[in-house]
mmCIF file of C-alpha atoms in Angstrom:
data_model
loop_
_atom_site.group_PDB
_atom_site.id
_atom_site.type_symbol
_atom_site.label_atom_id
_atom_site.label_comp_id
_atom_site.label_asym_id
_atom_site.label_seq_id
_atom_site.Cartn_x
_atom_site.Cartn_y
_atom_site.Cartn_z
ATOM 1 C CA UNK A 62 0.000 0.000 0.000
ATOM 2 C CA UNK A 63 2.801 2.468 0.859
ATOM 3 C CA UNK A 64 4.501 1.992 -2.512
ATOM 4 C CA UNK A 65 1.308 2.611 -4.461
ATOM 5 C CA UNK A 66 0.544 5.740 -2.398
ATOM 6 C CA UNK A 67 4.032 7.073 -3.061
ATOM 7 C CA UNK A 68 3.797 6.269 -6.784
ATOM 8 C CA UNK A 69 0.440 8.028 -6.985
ATOM 9 C CA UNK A 70 1.839 11.093 -5.177
ATOM 10 C CA UNK A 71 4.892 11.203 -7.442
ATOM 11 C CA UNK A 72 2.747 10.846 -10.547
ATOM 12 C CA UNK A 73 0.488 13.660 -9.371
ATOM 13 C CA UNK A 74 3.512 15.848 -8.592
ATOM 14 C CA UNK A 75 5.078 15.510 -12.042
ATOM 15 C CA UNK A 76 1.827 15.338 -13.969
ATOM 16 C CA UNK A 77 2.063 18.935 -15.190
ATOM 17 C CA UNK A 78 5.844 19.168 -15.497
ATOM 18 C CA UNK A 79 5.659 19.340 -19.288
ATOM 19 C CA UNK A 80 3.193 22.242 -19.038
ATOM 20 C CA UNK A 81 5.606 23.994 -16.679
ATOM 21 C CA UNK A 82 8.463 23.571 -19.155
ATOM 22 C CA UNK A 83 6.384 24.840 -22.067
ATOM 23 C CA UNK A 84 5.021 27.902 -20.260
ATOM 24 C CA UNK A 85 8.397 28.713 -18.725
ATOM 25 C CA UNK A 86 10.172 28.433 -22.076
ATOM 26 C CA UNK A 87 7.546 30.555 -23.825
ATOM 27 C CA UNK A 88 7.752 33.148 -21.040
ATOM 28 C CA UNK A 89 11.543 33.316 -21.408
ATOM 29 C CA UNK A 90 11.220 33.750 -25.170
ATOM 30 C CA UNK A 91 8.651 36.516 -24.611
ATOM 31 C CA UNK A 92 10.966 38.226 -22.111
ATOM 32 C CA UNK A 93 13.832 38.105 -24.601
ATOM 33 C CA UNK A 94 11.551 39.388 -27.372
ATOM 34 C CA UNK A 95 10.399 42.260 -25.144
ATOM 35 C CA UNK A 96 13.992 43.155 -24.335
ATOM 36 C CA UNK A 97 14.913 43.147 -28.014
ATOM 37 C CA UNK A 98 11.918 45.335 -28.940
ATOM 38 C CA UNK A 99 12.412 47.736 -26.038
ATOM 39 C CA UNK A 100 16.106 48.237 -26.793
ATOM 40 C CA UNK A 101 15.300 48.843 -30.473
ATOM 41 C CA UNK A 102 12.548 51.364 -29.688
ATOM 42 C CA UNK A 103 14.541 53.474 -27.249
ATOM 43 C CA UNK A 104 16.796 56.070 -28.915
ATOM 44 C CA UNK A 105 19.905 54.742 -27.178
ATOM 45 C CA UNK A 106 21.444 51.292 -26.962
ATOM 46 C CA UNK A 107 21.020 50.197 -23.352
ATOM 47 C CA UNK A 108 23.100 47.065 -23.816
ATOM 48 C CA UNK A 109 26.096 49.006 -25.179
ATOM 49 C CA UNK A 110 25.741 51.623 -22.438
ATOM 50 C CA UNK A 111 25.567 48.938 -19.759
ATOM 51 C CA UNK A 112 28.675 47.263 -21.162
ATOM 52 C CA UNK A 113 30.413 50.646 -20.854
ATOM 53 C CA UNK A 114 29.404 50.819 -17.192
ATOM 54 C CA UNK A 115 26.455 53.219 -17.465
ATOM 55 C CA UNK A 116 24.499 52.583 -14.263
ATOM 56 C CA UNK A 117 21.615 54.787 -15.391
ATOM 57 C CA UNK A 118 21.044 52.618 -18.454
ATOM 58 C CA UNK A 119 21.130 49.488 -16.293
ATOM 59 C CA UNK A 120 18.587 50.948 -13.873
ATOM 60 C CA UNK A 121 16.172 52.084 -16.586
ATOM 61 C CA UNK A 122 16.345 48.808 -18.517
ATOM 62 C CA UNK A 123 15.970 46.788 -15.304
ATOM 63 C CA UNK A 124 12.835 48.751 -14.451
ATOM 64 C CA UNK A 125 11.375 48.085 -17.890
ATOM 65 C CA UNK A 126 12.193 44.378 -17.595
ATOM 66 C CA UNK A 127 10.547 44.160 -14.176
ATOM 67 C CA UNK A 128 7.603 46.218 -15.415
ATOM 68 C CA UNK A 129 7.125 43.675 -18.190
ATOM 69 C CA UNK A 130 7.945 40.552 -16.174
ATOM 70 C CA UNK A 131 5.242 41.174 -13.565
ATOM 71 C CA UNK A 132 2.308 41.143 -16.014
ATOM 72 C CA UNK A 133 4.022 38.319 -17.895
ATOM 73 C CA UNK A 134 4.153 36.282 -14.669
ATOM 74 C CA UNK A 135 0.520 37.107 -13.994
ATOM 75 C CA UNK A 136 -0.325 35.983 -17.520
ATOM 76 C CA UNK A 137 1.560 32.712 -17.091
ATOM 77 C CA UNK A 138 -0.378 32.058 -13.895
ATOM 78 C CA UNK A 139 -3.753 32.912 -15.408
ATOM 79 C CA UNK A 140 -3.530 32.131 -19.126
ATOM 80 C CA UNK A 141 -5.906 29.498 -20.414
ATOM 81 C CA UNK A 142 -3.557 28.673 -23.300
ATOM 82 C CA UNK A 143 -0.383 29.869 -25.031
ATOM 83 C CA UNK A 144 -2.265 32.227 -27.355
ATOM 84 C CA UNK A 145 -3.783 33.908 -24.319
ATOM 85 C CA UNK A 146 -0.303 34.219 -22.829
ATOM 86 C CA UNK A 147 1.129 35.714 -26.026
ATOM 87 C CA UNK A 148 -1.710 38.236 -26.365
ATOM 88 C CA UNK A 149 -1.286 39.473 -22.816
ATOM 89 C CA UNK A 150 2.486 39.645 -23.301
ATOM 90 C CA UNK A 151 1.876 41.794 -26.378
ATOM 91 C CA UNK A 152 -0.383 44.031 -24.310
ATOM 92 C CA UNK A 153 2.273 44.282 -21.579
ATOM 93 C CA UNK A 154 4.854 45.231 -24.216
ATOM 94 C CA UNK A 155 2.637 48.002 -25.553
ATOM 95 C CA UNK A 156 1.990 49.260 -22.022
ATOM 96 C CA UNK A 157 5.727 49.444 -21.244
ATOM 97 C CA UNK A 158 6.410 51.299 -24.496
ATOM 98 C CA UNK A 159 3.649 53.770 -23.627
ATOM 99 C CA UNK A 160 5.217 54.192 -20.166
ATOM 100 C CA UNK A 161 8.521 55.080 -21.836
ATOM 101 C CA UNK A 162 6.842 57.668 -24.082
ATOM 102 C CA UNK A 163 4.862 59.081 -21.151
ATOM 103 C CA UNK A 164 7.973 59.352 -18.969
ATOM 104 C CA UNK A 165 9.793 61.185 -21.778
ATOM 105 C CA UNK A 166 6.898 63.656 -21.965
ATOM 106 C CA UNK A 167 6.978 64.206 -18.191
ATOM 107 C CA UNK A 168 10.727 64.584 -18.082
ATOM 108 C CA UNK A 169 12.166 66.347 -21.138
ATOM 109 C CA UNK A 170 15.735 65.309 -21.891
ATOM 110 C CA UNK A 171 15.208 61.940 -20.216
ATOM 111 C CA UNK A 172 16.917 59.882 -22.886
ATOM 112 C CA UNK A 173 19.991 62.073 -23.178
ATOM 113 C CA UNK A 174 20.206 62.168 -19.386
ATOM 114 C CA UNK A 175 20.210 58.384 -19.176
ATOM 115 C CA UNK A 176 22.839 58.202 -21.912
ATOM 116 C CA UNK A 177 24.842 60.686 -19.845
ATOM 117 C CA UNK A 178 24.538 58.520 -16.733
ATOM 118 C CA UNK A 179 21.898 60.466 -14.798
ATOM 119 C CA UNK A 180 20.872 57.922 -12.167
ATOM 120 C CA UNK A 181 18.051 60.055 -10.751
ATOM 121 C CA UNK A 182 16.192 60.206 -14.067
ATOM 122 C CA UNK A 183 16.868 56.535 -14.758
ATOM 123 C CA UNK A 184 15.466 55.631 -11.338
ATOM 124 C CA UNK A 185 12.358 57.708 -12.092
ATOM 125 C CA UNK A 186 11.842 55.826 -15.370
ATOM 126 C CA UNK A 187 12.441 52.471 -13.669
ATOM 127 C CA UNK A 188 10.007 53.350 -10.877
ATOM 128 C CA UNK A 189 7.262 54.367 -13.287
ATOM 129 C CA UNK A 190 7.870 51.200 -15.338
ATOM 130 C CA UNK A 191 7.615 48.980 -12.264
ATOM 131 C CA UNK A 192 4.570 50.809 -10.852
ATOM 132 C CA UNK A 193 2.635 50.521 -14.093
ATOM 133 C CA UNK A 194 3.804 46.929 -14.488
ATOM 134 C CA UNK A 195 2.375 46.109 -11.054
ATOM 135 C CA UNK A 196 -0.977 47.640 -11.984
ATOM 136 C CA UNK A 197 -0.924 45.821 -15.304
ATOM 137 C CA UNK A 198 -0.165 42.518 -13.534
ATOM 138 C CA UNK A 199 -3.025 43.042 -11.086
ATOM 139 C CA UNK A 200 -5.415 43.875 -13.921
ATOM 140 C CA UNK A 201 -4.537 40.587 -15.628
ATOM 141 C CA UNK A 202 -5.866 38.511 -12.737
ATOM 142 C CA UNK A 203 -9.221 37.402 -14.025
#
């Protein structure tokens, strides 16, 4: 009896492991795609700036990544299928791009300041990105 109970428990535990792998892999691909799009849309190359040691670029890109990852995580947890997940990831991407445009409107010279290493402005952008990402994630719980 003990062996069959343990086998049943193990089978139940790994029953959805393939779903985990699929959703996790798709989420990683979506995160990479977002990063690629975001870096291409911004007027400066965050990756190059980060490689040069620009802390402001690292802060602003990290905020955008977190602002995207939160609704992405919410979508993974609540999606009924992979199409649902992809659609909500697309929505989260659009929201983060709008956040970037909105922050630039609120803070003229934001992009040149980040290129120049202005940590205060980069932190502002990161904070707005994360705040809106949190709201977006909460709105995706349905």
